[in-house]
Amino acid sequence: MDTQALTAFLAVAESGSFSTAAERLFLTQPAVSKRIAQLEQQLGTRLFDRVGRRIRLTEAGEALLPRARQVLLDLEDMGRAISNLTGTVSGTLRIGTSHHIGLHRLPPVLRRFSREYPDVKLDIHFIDSEEAWEAVLHGDLEMGVVTLPPQPDPRLHSQAVWQDPLVFMAAPEHPLARLDRVTLETLTGYSAILPSPVTFTRRIVESLFEEQALTLNISMSTNYLETIHMMVSIGLGWSVLPETMLDDSVVRLNVDTALPVRRLGVVTHPGRSRSNAAGAFLDILNSGG
């Protein structure tokens, strides 16, 4: 079975669009349609229902999807294992990381890596840590440099690289900033600006309040920590952010409950061969950049 046809099938299935799949694969839309038609002819069944502009997988398409993904992952893994035998550090390294880690932790690592391994093409996806985690799990990325989940997940191998203390903070003129002691109950009386509910950081914060049966008063949510920092600095609410983001525009609140330390690190798939490029990248990460 033609792997190019399977790749086209996967792109259409994941994007729900022939045109979007064509853009992703750097092909024309007729070329993608031709590959899908060839695959349907080989299998003797229709894989997509085309209703107007909407594309949906048929029952056969749904059955093929996980198998196609697995075949392509196994082929990629086989190629990586064979390439590793040469000992060269080259090829493409696909990494997912959050905007915050990309801005505040990775620059020296990326600078050194690009200088020492110029033959490696870095394909960096700036996405939420949770998205990167899922992408590594499904084989779309080889590595994620992310906020590690509060509870380890055995499906991925995780390694902590940085300890990232969290801090309650607000603008200097915020009423909470004038208090000598702030309880979690006191915080519930004021608007909070926090990351979205799906993030690991939000789960850490919510668990503290849930332990005391307290309800947070959340006025806004966004996954960009720099945006939260800006909104906090102009007095729109309090938040929990990494200690590294303390500056003249915000102050640490004297909250009587300690926050757990957020861990930042690397996640990889234990069932996939690690490329030489990924190994070199990890070496630089572990050496401090």
PDB file of C-alpha atoms in Angstrom:
ATOM      1  CA  MET A   1       0.000   0.000   0.000  1.00  0.00           C
ATOM      2  CA  ASP A   2       1.350   3.423  -1.011  1.00  0.00           C
ATOM      3  CA  THR A   3       2.556   5.379   2.024  1.00  0.00           C
ATOM      4  CA  GLN A   4       1.949   8.656   0.176  1.00  0.00           C
ATOM      5  CA  ALA A   5      -1.705   7.712  -0.135  1.00  0.00           C
ATOM      6  CA  LEU A   6      -1.861   6.858   3.575  1.00  0.00           C
ATOM      7  CA  THR A   7      -0.235  10.203   4.407  1.00  0.00           C
ATOM      8  CA  ALA A   8      -2.813  12.017   2.291  1.00  0.00           C
ATOM      9  CA  PHE A   9      -5.632  10.052   3.929  1.00  0.00           C
ATOM     10  CA  LEU A  10      -4.351  10.942   7.397  1.00  0.00           C
ATOM     11  CA  ALA A  11      -4.000  14.630   6.512  1.00  0.00           C
ATOM     12  CA  VAL A  12      -7.572  14.826   5.202  1.00  0.00           C
ATOM     13  CA  ALA A  13      -8.960  12.850   8.140  1.00  0.00           C
ATOM     14  CA  GLU A  14      -7.232  15.071  10.703  1.00  0.00           C
ATOM     15  CA  SER A  15      -7.985  18.401   9.021  1.00  0.00           C
ATOM     16  CA  GLY A  16     -11.452  17.544   7.663  1.00  0.00           C
ATOM     17  CA  SER A  17     -10.569  19.327   4.443  1.00  0.00           C
ATOM     18  CA  PHE A  18      -8.892  18.390   1.160  1.00  0.00           C
ATOM     19  CA  SER A  19      -7.615  21.946   0.672  1.00  0.00           C
ATOM     20  CA  THR A  20      -6.142  22.162   4.171  1.00  0.00           C
ATOM     21  CA  ALA A  21      -4.540  18.736   3.737  1.00  0.00           C
ATOM     22  CA  ALA A  22      -3.047  19.891   0.432  1.00  0.00           C
ATOM     23  CA  GLU A  23      -1.520  22.947   2.121  1.00  0.00           C
ATOM     24  CA  ARG A  24      -0.095  20.792   4.905  1.00  0.00           C
ATOM     25  CA  LEU A  25       1.475  18.363   2.423  1.00  0.00           C
ATOM     26  CA  PHE A  26       2.604  21.079  -0.032  1.00  0.00           C
ATOM     27  CA  LEU A  27       0.539  19.479  -2.783  1.00  0.00           C
ATOM     28  CA  THR A  28      -2.282  20.627  -5.039  1.00  0.00           C
ATOM     29  CA  GLN A  29      -5.798  19.678  -4.025  1.00  0.00           C
ATOM     30  CA  PRO A  30      -6.270  17.496  -7.145  1.00  0.00           C
ATOM     31  CA  ALA A  31      -3.089  15.592  -6.206  1.00  0.00           C
ATOM     32  CA  VAL A  32      -4.498  14.847  -2.756  1.00  0.00           C
ATOM     33  CA  SER A  33      -7.845  13.806  -4.232  1.00  0.00           C
ATOM     34  CA  LYS A  34      -6.062  11.474  -6.664  1.00  0.00           C
ATOM     35  CA  ARG A  35      -4.148   9.762  -3.843  1.00  0.00           C
ATOM     36  CA  ILE A  36      -7.334   9.266  -1.831  1.00  0.00           C
ATOM     37  CA  ALA A  37      -9.099   7.877  -4.908  1.00  0.00           C
ATOM     38  CA  GLN A  38      -6.243   5.417  -5.492  1.00  0.00           C
ATOM     39  CA  LEU A  39      -6.411   4.281  -1.862  1.00  0.00           C
ATOM     40  CA  GLU A  40     -10.190   3.819  -2.056  1.00  0.00           C
ATOM     41  CA  GLN A  41      -9.727   1.806  -5.250  1.00  0.00           C
ATOM     42  CA  GLN A  42      -7.098  -0.406  -3.599  1.00  0.00           C
ATOM     43  CA  LEU A  43      -9.330  -1.063  -0.600  1.00  0.00           C
ATOM     44  CA  GLY A  44     -12.491  -1.358  -2.631  1.00  0.00           C
ATOM     45  CA  THR A  45     -14.458   0.984  -0.386  1.00  0.00           C
ATOM     46  CA  ARG A  46     -15.248   4.641   0.142  1.00  0.00           C
ATOM     47  CA  LEU A  47     -13.237   6.321   2.943  1.00  0.00           C
ATOM     48  CA  PHE A  48     -14.911   9.750   3.041  1.00  0.00           C
ATOM     49  CA  ASP A  49     -18.450  10.996   2.679  1.00  0.00           C
ATOM     50  CA  ARG A  50     -18.497  14.321   0.898  1.00  0.00           C
ATOM     51  CA  VAL A  51     -21.647  16.259   1.804  1.00  0.00           C
ATOM     52  CA  GLY A  52     -21.391  19.731   0.338  1.00  0.00           C
ATOM     53  CA  ARG A  53     -18.199  21.207   1.736  1.00  0.00           C
ATOM     54  CA  ARG A  54     -18.140  18.886   4.714  1.00  0.00           C
ATOM     55  CA  ILE A  55     -15.887  15.842   4.808  1.00  0.00           C
ATOM     56  CA  ARG A  56     -16.637  12.932   7.114  1.00  0.00           C
ATOM     57  CA  LEU A  57     -14.999   9.566   7.550  1.00  0.00           C
ATOM     58  CA  THR A  58     -17.088   6.583   6.564  1.00  0.00           C
ATOM     59  CA  GLU A  59     -17.182   3.515   8.787  1.00  0.00           C
ATOM     60  CA  ALA A  60     -14.325   2.077   6.719  1.00  0.00           C
ATOM     61  CA  GLY A  61     -12.398   5.327   7.084  1.00  0.00           C
ATOM     62  CA  GLU A  62     -12.844   5.257  10.852  1.00  0.00           C
ATOM     63  CA  ALA A  63     -11.486   1.700  10.913  1.00  0.00           C
ATOM     64  CA  LEU A  64      -8.499   2.628   8.740  1.00  0.00           C
ATOM     65  CA  LEU A  65      -7.521   5.778  10.657  1.00  0.00           C
ATOM     66  CA  PRO A  66      -5.729   4.237  13.678  1.00  0.00           C
ATOM     67  CA  ARG A  67      -4.108   1.593  11.483  1.00  0.00           C
ATOM     68  CA  ALA A  68      -2.835   4.168   8.986  1.00  0.00           C
ATOM     69  CA  ARG A  69      -1.432   6.277  11.783  1.00  0.00           C
ATOM     70  CA  GLN A  70       0.319   3.244  13.289  1.00  0.00           C
ATOM     71  CA  VAL A  71       1.799   2.142   9.948  1.00  0.00           C
ATOM     72  CA  LEU A  72       3.254   5.589   9.278  1.00  0.00           C
ATOM     73  CA  LEU A  73       4.619   5.863  12.821  1.00  0.00           C
ATOM     74  CA  ASP A  74       6.261   2.450  12.553  1.00  0.00           C
ATOM     75  CA  LEU A  75       7.858   3.379   9.222  1.00  0.00           C
ATOM     76  CA  GLU A  76       9.160   6.636  10.664  1.00  0.00           C
ATOM     77  CA  ASP A  77      10.482   4.810  13.707  1.00  0.00           C
ATOM     78  CA  MET A  78      12.208   2.222  11.518  1.00  0.00           C
ATOM     79  CA  GLY A  79      13.851   4.932   9.433  1.00  0.00           C
ATOM     80  CA  ARG A  80      15.018   6.719  12.566  1.00  0.00           C
ATOM     81  CA  ALA A  81      16.520   3.547  14.024  1.00  0.00           C
ATOM     82  CA  ILE A  82      18.422   2.804  10.809  1.00  0.00           C
ATOM     83  CA  SER A  83      19.611   6.398  10.480  1.00  0.00           C
ATOM     84  CA  ASN A  84      20.927   6.295  14.050  1.00  0.00           C
ATOM     85  CA  LEU A  85      23.340   3.506  13.071  1.00  0.00           C
ATOM     86  CA  THR A  86      25.439   6.001  11.115  1.00  0.00           C
ATOM     87  CA  GLY A  87      26.069   8.042  14.244  1.00  0.00           C
ATOM     88  CA  THR A  88      25.433  11.304  12.401  1.00  0.00           C
ATOM     89  CA  VAL A  89      23.265  14.030  13.911  1.00  0.00           C
ATOM     90  CA  SER A  90      21.061  15.261  11.097  1.00  0.00           C
ATOM     91  CA  GLY A  91      17.516  15.190   9.780  1.00  0.00           C
ATOM     92  CA  THR A  92      14.476  16.956  11.238  1.00  0.00           C
ATOM     93  CA  LEU A  93      13.751  17.216  14.953  1.00  0.00           C
ATOM     94  CA  ARG A  94      10.086  17.972  15.685  1.00  0.00           C
ATOM     95  CA  ILE A  95       9.607  19.601  19.080  1.00  0.00           C
ATOM     96  CA  GLY A  96       6.547  21.047  20.786  1.00  0.00           C
ATOM     97  CA  THR A  97       6.837  23.645  23.527  1.00  0.00           C
ATOM     98  CA  SER A  98       4.773  26.347  25.192  1.00  0.00           C
ATOM     99  CA  HIS A  99       5.230  30.027  24.397  1.00  0.00           C
ATOM    100  CA  HIS A 100       6.388  30.700  27.964  1.00  0.00           C
ATOM    101  CA  ILE A 101       9.080  27.994  27.952  1.00  0.00           C
ATOM    102  CA  GLY A 102      10.088  28.992  24.440  1.00  0.00           C
ATOM    103  CA  LEU A 103      10.587  32.584  25.546  1.00  0.00           C
ATOM    104  CA  HIS A 104      12.122  32.099  28.972  1.00  0.00           C
ATOM    105  CA  ARG A 105      13.926  28.746  29.020  1.00  0.00           C
ATOM    106  CA  LEU A 106      14.840  27.508  25.561  1.00  0.00           C
ATOM    107  CA  PRO A 107      16.723  30.350  23.803  1.00  0.00           C
ATOM    108  CA  PRO A 108      20.224  29.401  25.102  1.00  0.00           C
ATOM    109  CA  VAL A 109      19.534  25.718  24.408  1.00  0.00           C
ATOM    110  CA  LEU A 110      18.346  26.395  20.866  1.00  0.00           C
ATOM    111  CA  ARG A 111      21.272  28.747  20.210  1.00  0.00           C
ATOM    112  CA  ARG A 112      23.851  26.176  21.256  1.00  0.00           C
ATOM    113  CA  PHE A 113      22.103  23.301  19.492  1.00  0.00           C
ATOM    114  CA  SER A 114      21.838  25.154  16.169  1.00  0.00           C
ATOM    115  CA  ARG A 115      25.524  26.063  16.330  1.00  0.00           C
ATOM    116  CA  GLU A 116      26.749  22.578  17.229  1.00  0.00           C
ATOM    117  CA  TYR A 117      24.398  20.653  14.914  1.00  0.00           C
ATOM    118  CA  PRO A 118      23.800  22.784  11.811  1.00  0.00           C
ATOM    119  CA  ASP A 119      22.675  19.732   9.803  1.00  0.00           C
ATOM    120  CA  VAL A 120      19.550  19.339  11.944  1.00  0.00           C
ATOM    121  CA  LYS A 121      16.393  21.126  10.878  1.00  0.00           C
ATOM    122  CA  LEU A 122      14.486  22.240  13.958  1.00  0.00           C
ATOM    123  CA  ASP A 123      10.714  22.052  13.476  1.00  0.00           C
ATOM    124  CA  ILE A 124       9.409  23.827  16.589  1.00  0.00           C
ATOM    125  CA  HIS A 125       5.676  24.007  17.328  1.00  0.00           C
ATOM    126  CA  PHE A 126       4.683  26.674  19.869  1.00  0.00           C
ATOM    127  CA  ILE A 127       1.546  25.222  21.413  1.00  0.00           C
ATOM    128  CA  ASP A 128       0.070  24.597  24.859  1.00  0.00           C
ATOM    129  CA  SER A 129       1.947  22.067  26.991  1.00  0.00           C
ATOM    130  CA  GLU A 130      -1.116  19.831  26.991  1.00  0.00           C
ATOM    131  CA  GLU A 131      -1.286  19.878  23.172  1.00  0.00           C
ATOM    132  CA  ALA A 132       2.425  19.068  22.917  1.00  0.00           C
ATOM    133  CA  TRP A 133       1.981  16.200  25.373  1.00  0.00           C
ATOM    134  CA  GLU A 134      -0.831  14.737  23.243  1.00  0.00           C
ATOM    135  CA  ALA A 135       1.172  15.227  20.029  1.00  0.00           C
ATOM    136  CA  VAL A 136       4.109  13.262  21.468  1.00  0.00           C
ATOM    137  CA  LEU A 137       1.720  10.533  22.616  1.00  0.00           C
ATOM    138  CA  HIS A 138       0.268  10.190  19.114  1.00  0.00           C
ATOM    139  CA  GLY A 139       3.653  10.378  17.387  1.00  0.00           C
ATOM    140  CA  ASP A 140       3.170  13.772  15.705  1.00  0.00           C
ATOM    141  CA  LEU A 141       6.139  15.194  17.645  1.00  0.00           C
ATOM    142  CA  GLU A 142       9.286  13.423  18.785  1.00  0.00           C
ATOM    143  CA  MET A 143       9.692  15.513  21.900  1.00  0.00           C
ATOM    144  CA  GLY A 144       7.812  17.997  24.060  1.00  0.00           C
ATOM    145  CA  VAL A 145       9.460  20.590  26.298  1.00  0.00           C
ATOM    146  CA  VAL A 146       6.516  21.318  28.534  1.00  0.00           C
ATOM    147  CA  THR A 147       4.980  21.887  31.926  1.00  0.00           C
ATOM    148  CA  LEU A 148       4.866  18.372  33.342  1.00  0.00           C
ATOM    149  CA  PRO A 149       1.476  17.122  34.582  1.00  0.00           C
ATOM    150  CA  PRO A 150       0.890  17.087  38.364  1.00  0.00           C
ATOM    151  CA  GLN A 151       0.515  13.294  38.241  1.00  0.00           C
ATOM    152  CA  PRO A 152       2.925  11.237  36.085  1.00  0.00           C
ATOM    153  CA  ASP A 153       1.419   9.383  33.130  1.00  0.00           C
ATOM    154  CA  PRO A 154       3.083   6.042  32.313  1.00  0.00           C
ATOM    155  CA  ARG A 155       2.235   6.348  28.631  1.00  0.00           C
ATOM    156  CA  LEU A 156       5.071   8.858  28.173  1.00  0.00           C
ATOM    157  CA  HIS A 157       8.549   9.127  29.616  1.00  0.00           C
ATOM    158  CA  SER A 158       8.986  12.432  31.433  1.00  0.00           C
ATOM    159  CA  GLN A 159      12.117  14.059  32.797  1.00  0.00           C
ATOM    160  CA  ALA A 160      12.138  17.219  34.902  1.00  0.00           C
ATOM    161  CA  VAL A 161      14.687  19.820  33.780  1.00  0.00           C
ATOM    162  CA  TRP A 162      13.682  22.998  35.629  1.00  0.00           C
ATOM    163  CA  GLN A 163      11.907  23.728  38.895  1.00  0.00           C
ATOM    164  CA  ASP A 164       9.472  26.593  38.316  1.00  0.00           C
ATOM    165  CA  PRO A 165       8.089  28.021  41.595  1.00  0.00           C
ATOM    166  CA  LEU A 166       4.647  29.593  41.324  1.00  0.00           C
ATOM    167  CA  VAL A 167       3.686  32.834  43.046  1.00  0.00           C
ATOM    168  CA  PHE A 168       0.414  34.590  43.901  1.00  0.00           C
ATOM    169  CA  MET A 169       0.714  38.087  42.470  1.00  0.00           C
ATOM    170  CA  ALA A 170      -1.234  41.269  41.799  1.00  0.00           C
ATOM    171  CA  ALA A 171      -0.649  44.878  40.800  1.00  0.00           C
ATOM    172  CA  PRO A 172       0.980  47.075  43.505  1.00  0.00           C
ATOM    173  CA  GLU A 173      -2.217  49.155  43.804  1.00  0.00           C
ATOM    174  CA  HIS A 174      -4.534  46.125  44.117  1.00  0.00           C
ATOM    175  CA  PRO A 175      -6.338  45.890  47.514  1.00  0.00           C
ATOM    176  CA  LEU A 176      -4.779  42.468  48.147  1.00  0.00           C
ATOM    177  CA  ALA A 177      -1.284  43.945  47.859  1.00  0.00           C
ATOM    178  CA  ARG A 178      -1.904  46.068  50.957  1.00  0.00           C
ATOM    179  CA  LEU A 179      -2.735  43.109  53.202  1.00  0.00           C
ATOM    180  CA  ASP A 180      -0.083  41.670  55.534  1.00  0.00           C
ATOM    181  CA  ARG A 181      -1.709  38.228  55.335  1.00  0.00           C
ATOM    182  CA  VAL A 182      -3.926  36.797  52.619  1.00  0.00           C
ATOM    183  CA  THR A 183      -5.885  33.549  52.935  1.00  0.00           C
ATOM    184  CA  LEU A 184      -7.288  31.486  50.097  1.00  0.00           C
ATOM    185  CA  GLU A 185     -10.752  32.467  51.293  1.00  0.00           C
ATOM    186  CA  THR A 186      -9.804  36.146  50.998  1.00  0.00           C
ATOM    187  CA  LEU A 187      -8.668  35.545  47.402  1.00  0.00           C
ATOM    188  CA  THR A 188     -12.102  34.191  46.458  1.00  0.00           C
ATOM    189  CA  GLY A 189     -13.544  37.645  47.095  1.00  0.00           C
ATOM    190  CA  TYR A 190     -11.542  39.136  44.226  1.00  0.00           C
ATOM    191  CA  SER A 191     -11.381  38.439  40.511  1.00  0.00           C
ATOM    192  CA  ALA A 192      -8.775  35.927  39.386  1.00  0.00           C
ATOM    193  CA  ILE A 193      -7.128  35.715  35.958  1.00  0.00           C
ATOM    194  CA  LEU A 194      -5.906  32.176  35.337  1.00  0.00           C
ATOM    195  CA  PRO A 195      -4.866  29.843  32.505  1.00  0.00           C
ATOM    196  CA  SER A 196      -7.659  27.849  30.871  1.00  0.00           C
ATOM    197  CA  PRO A 197      -9.157  24.850  32.709  1.00  0.00           C
ATOM    198  CA  VAL A 198      -7.351  22.274  30.542  1.00  0.00           C
ATOM    199  CA  THR A 199      -3.865  23.419  31.580  1.00  0.00           C
ATOM    200  CA  PHE A 200      -1.692  21.676  34.143  1.00  0.00           C
ATOM    201  CA  THR A 201      -1.079  25.012  35.943  1.00  0.00           C
ATOM    202  CA  ARG A 202      -4.826  25.619  36.348  1.00  0.00           C
ATOM    203  CA  ARG A 203      -5.254  22.141  37.835  1.00  0.00           C
ATOM    204  CA  ILE A 204      -2.530  22.885  40.396  1.00  0.00           C
ATOM    205  CA  VAL A 205      -4.258  26.097  41.494  1.00  0.00           C
ATOM    206  CA  GLU A 206      -7.783  24.679  41.549  1.00  0.00           C
ATOM    207  CA  SER A 207      -6.733  21.714  43.684  1.00  0.00           C
ATOM    208  CA  LEU A 208      -5.600  24.070  46.467  1.00  0.00           C
ATOM    209  CA  PHE A 209      -8.982  25.764  46.640  1.00  0.00           C
ATOM    210  CA  GLU A 210     -10.930  22.513  46.260  1.00  0.00           C
ATOM    211  CA  GLU A 211      -9.115  21.077  49.292  1.00  0.00           C
ATOM    212  CA  GLN A 212     -10.696  23.856  51.380  1.00  0.00           C
ATOM    213  CA  ALA A 213     -14.061  23.665  49.572  1.00  0.00           C
ATOM    214  CA  LEU A 214     -13.570  27.164  48.176  1.00  0.00           C
ATOM    215  CA  THR A 215     -14.840  28.479  44.829  1.00  0.00           C
ATOM    216  CA  LEU A 216     -12.585  30.642  42.704  1.00  0.00           C
ATOM    217  CA  ASN A 217     -13.937  33.891  41.238  1.00  0.00           C
ATOM    218  CA  ILE A 218     -12.406  33.653  37.759  1.00  0.00           C
ATOM    219  CA  SER A 219     -13.085  36.655  35.554  1.00  0.00           C
ATOM    220  CA  MET A 220     -10.839  35.782  32.602  1.00  0.00           C
ATOM    221  CA  SER A 221      -8.829  32.872  31.230  1.00  0.00           C
ATOM    222  CA  THR A 222      -6.081  32.669  28.630  1.00  0.00           C
ATOM    223  CA  ASN A 223      -3.236  30.268  28.006  1.00  0.00           C
ATOM    224  CA  TYR A 224      -0.651  32.995  27.377  1.00  0.00           C
ATOM    225  CA  LEU A 225       1.086  33.719  30.662  1.00  0.00           C
ATOM    226  CA  GLU A 226       2.520  36.969  29.324  1.00  0.00           C
ATOM    227  CA  THR A 227      -1.041  38.169  28.610  1.00  0.00           C
ATOM    228  CA  ILE A 228      -2.138  37.215  32.126  1.00  0.00           C
ATOM    229  CA  HIS A 229       0.862  39.107  33.531  1.00  0.00           C
ATOM    230  CA  MET A 230      -0.146  42.221  31.577  1.00  0.00           C
ATOM    231  CA  MET A 231      -3.769  42.069  32.782  1.00  0.00           C
ATOM    232  CA  VAL A 232      -2.650  41.557  36.376  1.00  0.00           C
ATOM    233  CA  SER A 233      -0.201  44.472  36.130  1.00  0.00           C
ATOM    234  CA  ILE A 234      -2.987  46.895  35.183  1.00  0.00           C
ATOM    235  CA  GLY A 235      -5.119  45.798  38.126  1.00  0.00           C
ATOM    236  CA  LEU A 236      -7.735  43.577  36.484  1.00  0.00           C
ATOM    237  CA  GLY A 237      -7.262  40.785  39.020  1.00  0.00           C
ATOM    238  CA  TRP A 238      -4.813  38.540  40.845  1.00  0.00           C
ATOM    239  CA  SER A 239      -3.170  35.460  39.430  1.00  0.00           C
ATOM    240  CA  VAL A 240      -0.710  32.622  39.961  1.00  0.00           C
ATOM    241  CA  LEU A 241       2.327  32.897  37.713  1.00  0.00           C
ATOM    242  CA  PRO A 242       5.942  31.650  37.665  1.00  0.00           C
ATOM    243  CA  GLU A 243       8.219  33.462  40.105  1.00  0.00           C
ATOM    244  CA  THR A 244      10.436  34.434  37.163  1.00  0.00           C
ATOM    245  CA  MET A 245       7.679  36.816  36.012  1.00  0.00           C
ATOM    246  CA  LEU A 246       7.875  39.018  39.108  1.00  0.00           C
ATOM    247  CA  ASP A 247       8.958  42.522  38.101  1.00  0.00           C
ATOM    248  CA  ASP A 248       8.264  46.172  38.995  1.00  0.00           C
ATOM    249  CA  SER A 249       4.723  46.018  37.594  1.00  0.00           C
ATOM    250  CA  VAL A 250       3.487  43.260  39.947  1.00  0.00           C
ATOM    251  CA  VAL A 251       4.045  42.218  43.563  1.00  0.00           C
ATOM    252  CA  ARG A 252       4.032  38.926  45.423  1.00  0.00           C
ATOM    253  CA  LEU A 253       0.957  38.485  47.627  1.00  0.00           C
ATOM    254  CA  ASN A 254       1.442  37.348  51.235  1.00  0.00           C
ATOM    255  CA  VAL A 255      -0.738  34.258  50.894  1.00  0.00           C
ATOM    256  CA  ASP A 256      -0.577  31.904  53.866  1.00  0.00           C
ATOM    257  CA  THR A 257      -0.836  28.762  51.707  1.00  0.00           C
ATOM    258  CA  ALA A 258       2.228  27.595  49.828  1.00  0.00           C
ATOM    259  CA  LEU A 259       1.951  26.742  46.151  1.00  0.00           C
ATOM    260  CA  PRO A 260       3.497  23.544  44.824  1.00  0.00           C
ATOM    261  CA  VAL A 261       6.519  23.945  42.572  1.00  0.00           C
ATOM    262  CA  ARG A 262       5.686  23.554  38.922  1.00  0.00           C
ATOM    263  CA  ARG A 263       8.048  21.231  37.054  1.00  0.00           C
ATOM    264  CA  LEU A 264       9.155  21.913  33.505  1.00  0.00           C
ATOM    265  CA  GLY A 265      10.804  19.214  31.467  1.00  0.00           C
ATOM    266  CA  VAL A 266      10.849  16.858  28.519  1.00  0.00           C
ATOM    267  CA  VAL A 267       8.374  14.189  27.443  1.00  0.00           C
ATOM    268  CA  THR A 268       9.179  11.479  24.890  1.00  0.00           C
ATOM    269  CA  HIS A 269       7.436   8.307  23.775  1.00  0.00           C
ATOM    270  CA  PRO A 270       8.947   5.176  25.390  1.00  0.00           C
ATOM    271  CA  GLY A 271       7.910   3.018  22.450  1.00  0.00           C
ATOM    272  CA  ARG A 272       9.688   5.063  19.775  1.00  0.00           C
ATOM    273  CA  SER A 273      13.341   5.053  18.765  1.00  0.00           C
ATOM    274  CA  ARG A 274      15.056   8.270  19.774  1.00  0.00           C
ATOM    275  CA  SER A 275      16.852  10.027  16.950  1.00  0.00           C
ATOM    276  CA  ASN A 276      20.464  11.098  17.328  1.00  0.00           C
ATOM    277  CA  ALA A 277      19.246  14.684  17.038  1.00  0.00           C
ATOM    278  CA  ALA A 278      16.859  14.207  19.977  1.00  0.00           C
ATOM    279  CA  GLY A 279      19.642  12.637  22.040  1.00  0.00           C
ATOM    280  CA  ALA A 280      21.932  15.582  21.314  1.00  0.00           C
ATOM    281  CA  PHE A 281      19.175  18.036  22.210  1.00  0.00           C
ATOM    282  CA  LEU A 282      18.569  16.267  25.530  1.00  0.00           C
ATOM    283  CA  ASP A 283      22.291  16.345  26.320  1.00  0.00           C
ATOM    284  CA  ILE A 284      22.332  20.117  25.894  1.00  0.00           C
ATOM    285  CA  LEU A 285      19.157  20.498  27.967  1.00  0.00           C
ATOM    286  CA  ASN A 286      20.616  18.433  30.808  1.00  0.00           C
ATOM    287  CA  SER A 287      23.857  20.391  30.761  1.00  0.00           C
ATOM    288  CA  GLY A 288      21.981  23.616  31.369  1.00  0.00           C
ATOM    289  CA  GLY A 289      22.230  24.902  27.817  1.00  0.00           C
TER     290      GLY A 289
END
